[in-house]
PDB file of C-alpha atoms in Angstrom:
ATOM      1  CA  MET A  11     137.493  37.982 134.715  1.00 63.00           C
ATOM      2  CA  SER A  12     140.771  38.626 133.034  1.00 69.00           C
ATOM      3  CA  HIS A  13     140.586  40.556 129.844  1.00 67.00           C
ATOM      4  CA  SER A  14     142.662  37.565 128.372  1.00 76.00           C
ATOM      5  CA  TRP A  15     139.850  35.254 128.610  1.00 79.00           C
ATOM      6  CA  CYS A  16     136.183  34.957 127.342  1.00 82.00           C
ATOM      7  CA  PRO A  17     133.677  35.578 130.250  1.00 76.00           C
ATOM      8  CA  MET A  18     131.128  33.199 128.696  1.00 76.00           C
ATOM      9  CA  CYS A  19     133.417  30.260 127.799  1.00 83.00           C
ATOM     10  CA  LYS A  20     136.834  28.896 128.736  1.00 83.00           C
ATOM     11  CA  MET A  21     138.821  30.219 125.761  1.00 86.00           C
ATOM     12  CA  ARG A  22     141.894  32.266 126.216  1.00 82.00           C
ATOM     13  CA  ALA A  23     142.740  35.075 123.939  1.00 83.00           C
ATOM     14  CA  ALA A  24     145.591  33.085 122.372  1.00 84.00           C
ATOM     15  CA  GLU A  25     143.126  30.426 121.064  1.00 87.00           C
ATOM     16  CA  MET A  26     140.629  33.013 119.559  1.00 87.00           C
ATOM     17  CA  PRO A  27     142.272  33.495 116.197  1.00 87.00           C
ATOM     18  CA  ASN A  28     141.359  29.994 115.436  1.00 88.00           C
ATOM     19  CA  LEU A  29     137.644  30.932 114.408  1.00 87.00           C
ATOM     20  CA  ASN A  30     136.737  27.205 114.248  1.00 84.00           C
ATOM     21  CA  ALA A  31     137.576  26.673 117.894  1.00 85.00           C
ATOM     22  CA  THR A  32     134.824  26.384 120.577  1.00 84.00           C
ATOM     23  CA  GLY A  33     135.147  26.825 124.303  1.00 85.00           C
ATOM     24  CA  GLU A  34     133.381  24.880 126.980  1.00 85.00           C
ATOM     25  CA  ILE A  35     130.502  27.195 128.594  1.00 81.00           C
ATOM     26  CA  TRP A  36     131.438  28.155 132.149  1.00 81.00           C
ATOM     27  CA  GLN A  37     129.617  26.837 135.244  1.00 80.00           C
ATOM     28  CA  TYR A  38     129.001  28.993 138.244  1.00 76.00           C
ATOM     29  CA  ALA A  39     130.449  26.299 140.688  1.00 80.00           C
ATOM     30  CA  GLU A  40     133.711  26.167 139.042  1.00 83.00           C
ATOM     31  CA  MET A  41     134.053  30.093 138.669  1.00 81.00           C
ATOM     32  CA  LYS A  42     133.117  30.410 142.255  1.00 82.00           C
ATOM     33  CA  LYS A  43     135.893  27.893 143.296  1.00 86.00           C
ATOM     34  CA  LEU A  44     138.532  29.402 141.210  1.00 86.00           C
ATOM     35  CA  GLY A  45     137.738  32.916 142.154  1.00 82.00           C
ATOM     36  CA  GLU A  46     137.921  31.871 145.985  1.00 85.00           C
ATOM     37  CA  GLU A  47     141.249  30.243 145.384  1.00 86.00           C
ATOM     38  CA  HIS A  48     142.581  33.409 143.695  1.00 83.00           C
ATOM     39  CA  GLN A  49     141.276  35.846 146.418  1.00 83.00           C
ATOM     40  CA  LYS A  50     142.884  33.644 149.065  1.00 83.00           C
ATOM     41  CA  LYS A  51     146.410  33.664 147.418  1.00 84.00           C
ATOM     42  CA  MET A  52     145.992  37.564 146.789  1.00 81.00           C
ATOM     43  CA  ARG A  53     145.518  38.224 150.642  1.00 80.00           C
ATOM     44  CA  LEU A  54     148.784  35.959 151.133  1.00 80.00           C
ATOM     45  CA  PHE A  55     150.650  38.213 148.707  1.00 78.00           C
ATOM     46  CA  GLN A  56     149.300  41.288 150.142  1.00 76.00           C
ATOM     47  CA  GLN A  57     150.552  40.053 153.655  1.00 80.00           C
ATOM     48  CA  ASN A  58     153.937  38.892 152.577  1.00 77.00           C
ATOM     49  CA  ASP A  59     155.959  40.745 150.038  1.00 71.00           C
ATOM     50  CA  LYS A  60     158.146  37.719 149.581  1.00 73.00           C
ATOM     51  CA  VAL A  61     155.296  35.775 147.868  1.00 71.00           C
ATOM     52  CA  SER A  62     154.979  35.968 144.146  1.00 78.00           C
ATOM     53  CA  PRO A  63     151.873  37.654 142.840  1.00 79.00           C
ATOM     54  CA  PRO A  64     149.271  34.909 142.022  1.00 80.00           C
ATOM     55  CA  LYS A  65     147.988  34.129 138.517  1.00 81.00           C
ATOM     56  CA  ALA A  66     144.480  33.637 138.095  1.00 80.00           C
ATOM     57  CA  GLN A  67     143.360  30.286 137.066  1.00 81.00           C
ATOM     58  CA  LEU A  68     141.406  30.453 133.538  1.00 79.00           C
ATOM     59  CA  GLY A  69     141.218  34.223 133.977  1.00 80.00           C
ATOM     60  CA  CYS A  70     139.135  33.921 137.201  1.00 81.00           C
ATOM     61  CA  LYS A  71     140.150  36.736 139.570  1.00 78.00           C
ATOM     62  CA  ASP A  72     136.940  36.907 141.648  1.00 77.00           C
ATOM     63  CA  THR A  73     133.727  35.316 142.338  1.00 75.00           C
ATOM     64  CA  PRO A  74     130.677  35.997 140.511  1.00 71.00           C
ATOM     65  CA  TRP A  75     128.633  38.875 141.873  1.00 62.00           C
ATOM     66  CA  TRP A  76     125.100  37.622 140.629  1.00 58.00           C
ATOM     67  CA  PRO A  77     125.222  33.672 140.236  1.00 61.00           C
ATOM     68  CA  PHE A  78     121.347  33.623 139.634  1.00 55.00           C
ATOM     69  CA  ILE A  79     121.826  35.125 136.193  1.00 59.00           C
ATOM     70  CA  PRO A  80     122.417  32.187 133.689  1.00 61.00           C
ATOM     71  CA  VAL A  81     126.206  32.518 132.236  1.00 63.00           C
ATOM     72  CA  GLU A  82     124.820  32.524 128.801  1.00 60.00           C
ATOM     73  CA  ARG A  83     122.735  35.687 129.410  1.00 56.00           C
ATOM     74  CA  PHE A  84     125.777  37.814 130.235  1.00 57.00           C
ATOM     75  CA  ILE A  85     125.686  40.734 127.992  1.00 50.00           C
ATOM     76  CA  VAL A  86     128.375  41.019 125.341  1.00 50.00           C
ATOM     77  CA  PRO A  87     130.031  44.415 125.205  1.00 45.00           C
ATOM     78  CA  LEU A  88     129.824  45.840 121.614  1.00 40.00           C
ATOM     79  CA  HIS A  89     133.067  47.502 121.069  1.00 37.00           C
ATOM     80  CA  ILE A  90     135.689  46.954 118.444  1.00 36.00           C
ATOM     81  CA  ALA A  91     139.298  47.708 118.074  1.00 39.00           C
ATOM     82  CA  ARG A  92     140.601  51.131 118.717  1.00 38.00           C
ATOM     83  CA  ALA A  93     140.702  53.572 115.802  1.00 43.00           C
ATOM     84  CA  LYS A  94     143.928  54.686 116.879  1.00 43.00           C
ATOM     85  CA  GLU A  95     145.379  51.286 116.155  1.00 45.00           C
ATOM     86  CA  HIS A  96     143.759  51.214 112.771  1.00 47.00           C
ATOM     87  CA  ILE A  97     145.685  54.430 111.848  1.00 47.00           C
ATOM     88  CA  LYS A  98     148.884  53.003 112.789  1.00 49.00           C
ATOM     89  CA  THR A  99     148.456  50.529 110.029  1.00 48.00           C
ATOM     90  CA  PHE A 100     147.966  53.492 107.542  1.00 47.00           C
ATOM     91  CA  LYS A 101     151.048  55.242 108.464  1.00 46.00           C
ATOM     92  CA  SER A 102     153.355  52.445 107.465  1.00 46.00           C
ATOM     93  CA  ASP A 103     156.771  52.352 108.956  1.00 40.00           C
ATOM     94  CA  ARG A 104     157.487  56.242 108.514  1.00 41.00           C
ATOM     95  CA  LYS A 105     157.809  58.637 111.182  1.00 44.00           C
ATOM     96  CA  ILE A 106     155.064  61.308 111.453  1.00 46.00           C
ATOM     97  CA  ASP A 107     155.565  64.500 113.240  1.00 48.00           C
ATOM     98  CA  ASP A 108     152.837  66.341 115.345  1.00 41.00           C
ATOM     99  CA  GLU A 109     151.955  68.585 112.280  1.00 54.00           C
ATOM    100  CA  GLY A 110     151.991  65.894 109.713  1.00 75.00           C
ATOM    101  CA  ILE A 111     149.630  63.243 108.376  1.00 78.00           C
ATOM    102  CA  GLU A 112     148.336  61.923 111.656  1.00 78.00           C
ATOM    103  CA  THR A 113     147.245  65.433 112.717  1.00 80.00           C
ATOM    104  CA  ALA A 114     145.391  65.500 109.422  1.00 82.00           C
ATOM    105  CA  LEU A 115     143.736  62.229 109.992  1.00 82.00           C
ATOM    106  CA  PHE A 116     142.541  62.938 113.476  1.00 81.00           C
ATOM    107  CA  SER A 117     141.112  66.513 112.186  1.00 82.00           C
ATOM    108  CA  VAL A 118     138.734  64.528 109.984  1.00 83.00           C
ATOM    109  CA  PHE A 119     137.442  62.831 112.999  1.00 82.00           C
ATOM    110  CA  LYS A 120     137.091  65.832 115.103  1.00 82.00           C
ATOM    111  CA  ASP A 121     136.444  68.854 112.684  1.00 82.00           C
ATOM    112  CA  LEU A 122     134.037  67.087 110.279  1.00 82.00           C
ATOM    113  CA  TYR A 123     132.350  64.392 112.526  1.00 82.00           C
ATOM    114  CA  GLY A 124     132.726  65.477 116.039  1.00 83.00           C
ATOM    115  CA  VAL A 125     134.738  62.510 117.053  1.00 80.00           C
ATOM    116  CA  LYS A 126     137.671  62.798 119.420  1.00 72.00           C
ATOM    117  CA  LEU A 127     139.835  60.362 121.366  1.00 66.00           C
ATOM    118  CA  GLN A 128     139.200  60.284 125.066  1.00 60.00           C
ATOM    119  CA  ALA A 129     142.208  60.784 127.150  1.00 45.00           C
ATOM    120  CA  TYR A 130     140.365  59.094 130.231  1.00 40.00           C
ATOM    121  CA  HIS A 131     139.690  56.099 128.064  1.00 43.00           C
ATOM    122  CA  GLY A 132     143.458  55.711 127.225  1.00 49.00           C
ATOM    123  CA  GLY A 133     143.299  57.654 124.219  1.00 53.00           C
ATOM    124  CA  SER A 134     140.688  55.466 122.455  1.00 60.00           C
ATOM    125  CA  LEU A 135     137.182  56.054 121.488  1.00 65.00           C
ATOM    126  CA  HIS A 136     133.973  55.541 123.506  1.00 66.00           C
ATOM    127  CA  GLY A 137     130.628  53.901 122.177  1.00 67.00           C
ATOM    128  CA  LYS A 138     129.046  57.116 120.576  1.00 76.00           C
ATOM    129  CA  ASP A 139     132.108  58.113 118.827  1.00 78.00           C
ATOM    130  CA  HIS A 140     132.490  54.368 117.329  1.00 76.00           C
ATOM    131  CA  GLN A 141     128.826  54.856 116.091  1.00 78.00           C
ATOM    132  CA  LYS A 142     129.616  58.106 114.297  1.00 83.00           C
ATOM    133  CA  ILE A 143     132.491  56.520 112.720  1.00 83.00           C
ATOM    134  CA  MET A 144     130.444  53.457 111.527  1.00 82.00           C
ATOM    135  CA  SER A 145     127.705  55.868 110.296  1.00 81.00           C
ATOM    136  CA  ASN A 146     130.186  57.665 108.127  1.00 85.00           C
ATOM    137  CA  ALA A 147     132.862  55.179 107.312  1.00 86.00           C
ATOM    138  CA  ASP A 148     132.599  55.501 103.588  1.00 86.00           C
ATOM    139  CA  GLU A 149     133.065  59.310 103.744  1.00 87.00           C
ATOM    140  CA  ILE A 150     135.796  59.149 106.442  1.00 88.00           C
ATOM    141  CA  PHE A 151     137.940  56.564 104.891  1.00 89.00           C
ATOM    142  CA  THR A 152     137.643  58.174 101.450  1.00 89.00           C
ATOM    143  CA  LEU A 153     139.069  61.308 102.946  1.00 89.00           C
ATOM    144  CA  PHE A 154     141.763  59.386 104.682  1.00 89.00           C
ATOM    145  CA  ALA A 155     142.683  57.994 101.286  1.00 90.00           C
ATOM    146  CA  GLU A 156     143.139  61.373  99.950  1.00 89.00           C
ATOM    147  CA  ILE A 157     145.250  62.585 102.944  1.00 88.00           C
ATOM    148  CA  LEU A 158     147.367  59.673 102.732  1.00 88.00           C
ATOM    149  CA  LYS A 159     148.067  59.928  99.090  1.00 88.00           C
ATOM    150  CA  GLU A 160     148.749  63.464  99.309  1.00 86.00           C
ATOM    151  CA  ASN A 161     151.252  63.223 102.063  1.00 85.00           C
ATOM    152  CA  ALA A 162     152.795  60.026 100.808  1.00 83.00           C
ATOM    153  CA  LYS A 163     156.819  60.115 100.912  1.00 83.00           C
ATOM    154  CA  GLU A 164     158.955  59.139  98.241  1.00 82.00           C
ATOM    155  CA  ASP A 165     159.972  55.985 100.079  1.00 84.00           C
ATOM    156  CA  CYS A 166     156.255  55.003 100.850  1.00 85.00           C
ATOM    157  CA  LYS A 167     155.840  51.145 100.135  1.00 88.00           C
ATOM    158  CA  LEU A 168     152.366  51.654  99.121  1.00 87.00           C
ATOM    159  CA  THR A 169     151.214  52.913  95.703  1.00 90.00           C
ATOM    160  CA  HIS A 170     148.318  55.186  95.575  1.00 90.00           C
ATOM    161  CA  ASP A 171     145.835  52.387  94.289  1.00 90.00           C
ATOM    162  CA  GLU A 172     147.139  50.167  97.307  1.00 92.00           C
ATOM    163  CA  ILE A 173     146.414  53.075  99.635  1.00 91.00           C
ATOM    164  CA  GLU A 174     142.910  53.238  98.216  1.00 91.00           C
ATOM    165  CA  GLU A 175     142.336  49.687  98.590  1.00 91.00           C
ATOM    166  CA  LEU A 176     143.616  49.489 102.188  1.00 92.00           C
ATOM    167  CA  CYS A 177     141.355  52.295 103.269  1.00 92.00           C
ATOM    168  CA  GLN A 178     138.318  50.858 101.400  1.00 91.00           C
ATOM    169  CA  LYS A 179     138.978  47.607 103.300  1.00 91.00           C
ATOM    170  CA  TYR A 180     138.876  49.526 106.593  1.00 91.00           C
ATOM    171  CA  SER A 181     135.584  51.118 105.433  1.00 91.00           C
ATOM    172  CA  ASN A 182     134.212  47.859 104.540  1.00 90.00           C
ATOM    173  CA  LEU A 183     135.106  46.498 108.065  1.00 91.00           C
ATOM    174  CA  TYR A 184     133.356  49.454 109.903  1.00 89.00           C
ATOM    175  CA  ILE A 185     130.295  48.799 107.775  1.00 89.00           C
ATOM    176  CA  LEU A 186     130.292  45.177 108.485  1.00 90.00           C
ATOM    177  CA  TRP A 187     130.542  45.735 112.038  1.00 90.00           C
ATOM    178  CA  ASP A 188     127.870  48.406 112.021  1.00 88.00           C
ATOM    179  CA  GLY A 189     125.428  45.838 110.285  1.00 89.00           C
ATOM    180  CA  ALA A 190     126.301  43.251 112.852  1.00 90.00           C
ATOM    181  CA  PHE A 191     125.588  45.628 115.725  1.00 88.00           C
ATOM    182  CA  SER A 192     122.298  46.629 114.185  1.00 88.00           C
ATOM    183  CA  TYR A 193     120.953  43.294 113.846  1.00 90.00           C
ATOM    184  CA  ALA A 194     122.285  42.084 117.174  1.00 89.00           C
ATOM    185  CA  SER A 195     120.270  45.188 118.689  1.00 87.00           C
ATOM    186  CA  THR A 196     116.898  44.185 117.181  1.00 89.00           C
ATOM    187  CA  ILE A 197     114.118  43.744 119.813  1.00 89.00           C
ATOM    188  CA  ASN A 198     112.442  40.378 119.068  1.00 90.00           C
ATOM    189  CA  PRO A 199     114.496  39.427 116.119  1.00 91.00           C
ATOM    190  CA  SER A 200     113.181  37.180 113.481  1.00 92.00           C
ATOM    191  CA  ARG A 201     114.949  34.087 111.932  1.00 92.00           C
ATOM    192  CA  GLU A 202     115.846  36.266 109.053  1.00 93.00           C
ATOM    193  CA  ASP A 203     117.283  38.873 111.433  1.00 93.00           C
ATOM    194  CA  ILE A 204     119.445  36.396 113.186  1.00 93.00           C
ATOM    195  CA  ALA A 205     120.356  34.968 109.783  1.00 93.00           C
ATOM    196  CA  MET A 206     121.524  38.234 108.623  1.00 93.00           C
ATOM    197  CA  TYR A 207     123.393  38.892 111.691  1.00 93.00           C
ATOM    198  CA  GLU A 208     125.408  35.522 111.140  1.00 93.00           C
ATOM    199  CA  ARG A 209     126.071  36.904 107.718  1.00 93.00           C
ATOM    200  CA  PHE A 210     127.269  40.349 108.778  1.00 92.00           C
ATOM    201  CA  VAL A 211     129.465  38.940 111.806  1.00 93.00           C
ATOM    202  CA  THR A 212     130.977  36.250 109.594  1.00 94.00           C
ATOM    203  CA  ALA A 213     132.134  38.832 107.154  1.00 93.00           C
ATOM    204  CA  ALA A 214     133.324  41.299 109.758  1.00 92.00           C
ATOM    205  CA  VAL A 215     135.307  38.815 111.665  1.00 93.00           C
ATOM    206  CA  HIS A 216     137.014  37.356 108.700  1.00 93.00           C
ATOM    207  CA  SER A 217     137.832  40.913 107.440  1.00 92.00           C
ATOM    208  CA  HIS A 218     138.950  41.750 110.805  1.00 92.00           C
ATOM    209  CA  LYS A 219     141.378  39.002 110.827  1.00 92.00           C
ATOM    210  CA  GLU A 220     142.419  39.564 107.276  1.00 91.00           C
ATOM    211  CA  LEU A 221     143.674  43.196 108.243  1.00 91.00           C
ATOM    212  CA  GLY A 222     145.835  41.600 110.794  1.00 90.00           C
ATOM    213  CA  MET A 223     143.888  42.804 113.664  1.00 89.00           C
ATOM    214  CA  ASN A 224     143.868  40.796 116.908  1.00 88.00           C
ATOM    215  CA  VAL A 225     140.829  38.547 117.703  1.00 89.00           C
ATOM    216  CA  THR A 226     140.139  39.922 121.159  1.00 87.00           C
ATOM    217  CA  PRO A 227     137.725  38.547 123.660  1.00 86.00           C
ATOM    218  CA  LYS A 228     135.151  41.017 122.564  1.00 84.00           C
ATOM    219  CA  VAL A 229     135.567  39.803 118.847  1.00 89.00           C
ATOM    220  CA  HIS A 230     135.270  36.290 120.025  1.00 91.00           C
ATOM    221  CA  LEU A 231     132.071  37.120 122.010  1.00 87.00           C
ATOM    222  CA  MET A 232     130.481  38.495 119.017  1.00 90.00           C
ATOM    223  CA  TRP A 233     131.651  35.681 116.818  1.00 91.00           C
ATOM    224  CA  MET A 234     130.681  32.776 119.258  1.00 90.00           C
ATOM    225  CA  HIS A 235     128.148  33.972 121.680  1.00 88.00           C
ATOM    226  CA  VAL A 236     125.871  36.857 120.485  1.00 89.00           C
ATOM    227  CA  LYS A 237     123.684  34.647 118.053  1.00 90.00           C
ATOM    228  CA  ARG A 238     122.521  32.682 121.053  1.00 87.00           C
ATOM    229  CA  GLN A 239     121.725  35.709 122.865  1.00 86.00           C
ATOM    230  CA  MET A 240     119.573  36.899 120.219  1.00 89.00           C
ATOM    231  CA  GLU A 241     117.556  33.763 120.455  1.00 88.00           C
ATOM    232  CA  PHE A 242     116.274  34.656 123.866  1.00 84.00           C
ATOM    233  CA  PRO A 243     112.649  36.065 124.300  1.00 81.00           C
ATOM    234  CA  GLY A 244     113.052  39.741 123.211  1.00 78.00           C
ATOM    235  CA  GLY A 245     116.383  39.347 121.639  1.00 74.00           C
ATOM    236  CA  PHE A 246     119.793  40.565 122.671  1.00 69.00           C
ATOM    237  CA  GLU A 247     118.619  44.166 123.283  1.00 61.00           C
ATOM    238  CA  GLU A 248     115.818  42.909 125.559  1.00 52.00           C
ATOM    239  CA  ALA A 249     118.318  40.996 127.569  1.00 49.00           C
ATOM    240  CA  GLY A 250     119.885  44.117 128.737  1.00 46.00           C
ATOM    241  CA  HIS A 251     117.566  43.876 131.772  1.00 40.00           C
ATOM    242  CA  TYR A 252     120.351  41.254 132.761  1.00 40.00           C
ATOM    243  CA  ARG A 253     123.224  43.582 132.229  1.00 39.00           C
ATOM    244  CA  ILE A 254     125.683  43.107 134.976  1.00 35.00           C
ATOM    245  CA  GLY A 255     128.024  45.881 136.198  1.00 33.00           C
ATOM    246  CA  ARG A 256     131.132  43.843 136.481  1.00 32.00           C
ATOM    247  CA  SER A 257     132.288  40.556 134.826  1.00 34.00           C
ATOM    248  CA  PRO A 258     132.816  37.590 137.189  1.00 32.00           C
TER     249      PRO A 258
END
């Protein structure tokens, strides 16, 4: 499945910023048909370089591996946007050299909290490092605010108060996602747990969008599909027994 489409419903990334939109849940027969058609076109493309590369219909690049698993029980990947992208927002439009503010910000991650960007992940963070940031978000973004204020240039468009406010918003966002992930991972969640998940994820998604960040397929999955998975016996965490190694 293309990363530009939801693997559980027929919603493309361009439609996801509309938080009121809902997508039609996939049916295996249609996924299989579209996947087979795409693979057939790919074979023709590989045999004839004069043929244009095919575009996947509705994001379907291949046939499902395990059609006996209900679509609604696909496991949603619990990731959020890259921290490196967050920091770009903090830097405004001024140029930062290698020894400047960016180095100081990443030193907070690495030296104080043991968090580092993984080159093999394209300069992003893996799950355990995200957890460290979420667990220490209040402290980390307080330090970020101090570094940014101390190193702000004369032409900086943000006041010190605005820098603190922006850092606090990012801190709140991580804390909200942390709460949403915690409730989503509850084994045998109660109705109260599911209600709390809805509260956290609603606040997280709206804060995410308010900060100008993209509503990616992974954010969409959290917003539209995880609650339903929590309602299965054992909850979302117990549904890990149905985890698939590759999206259809």
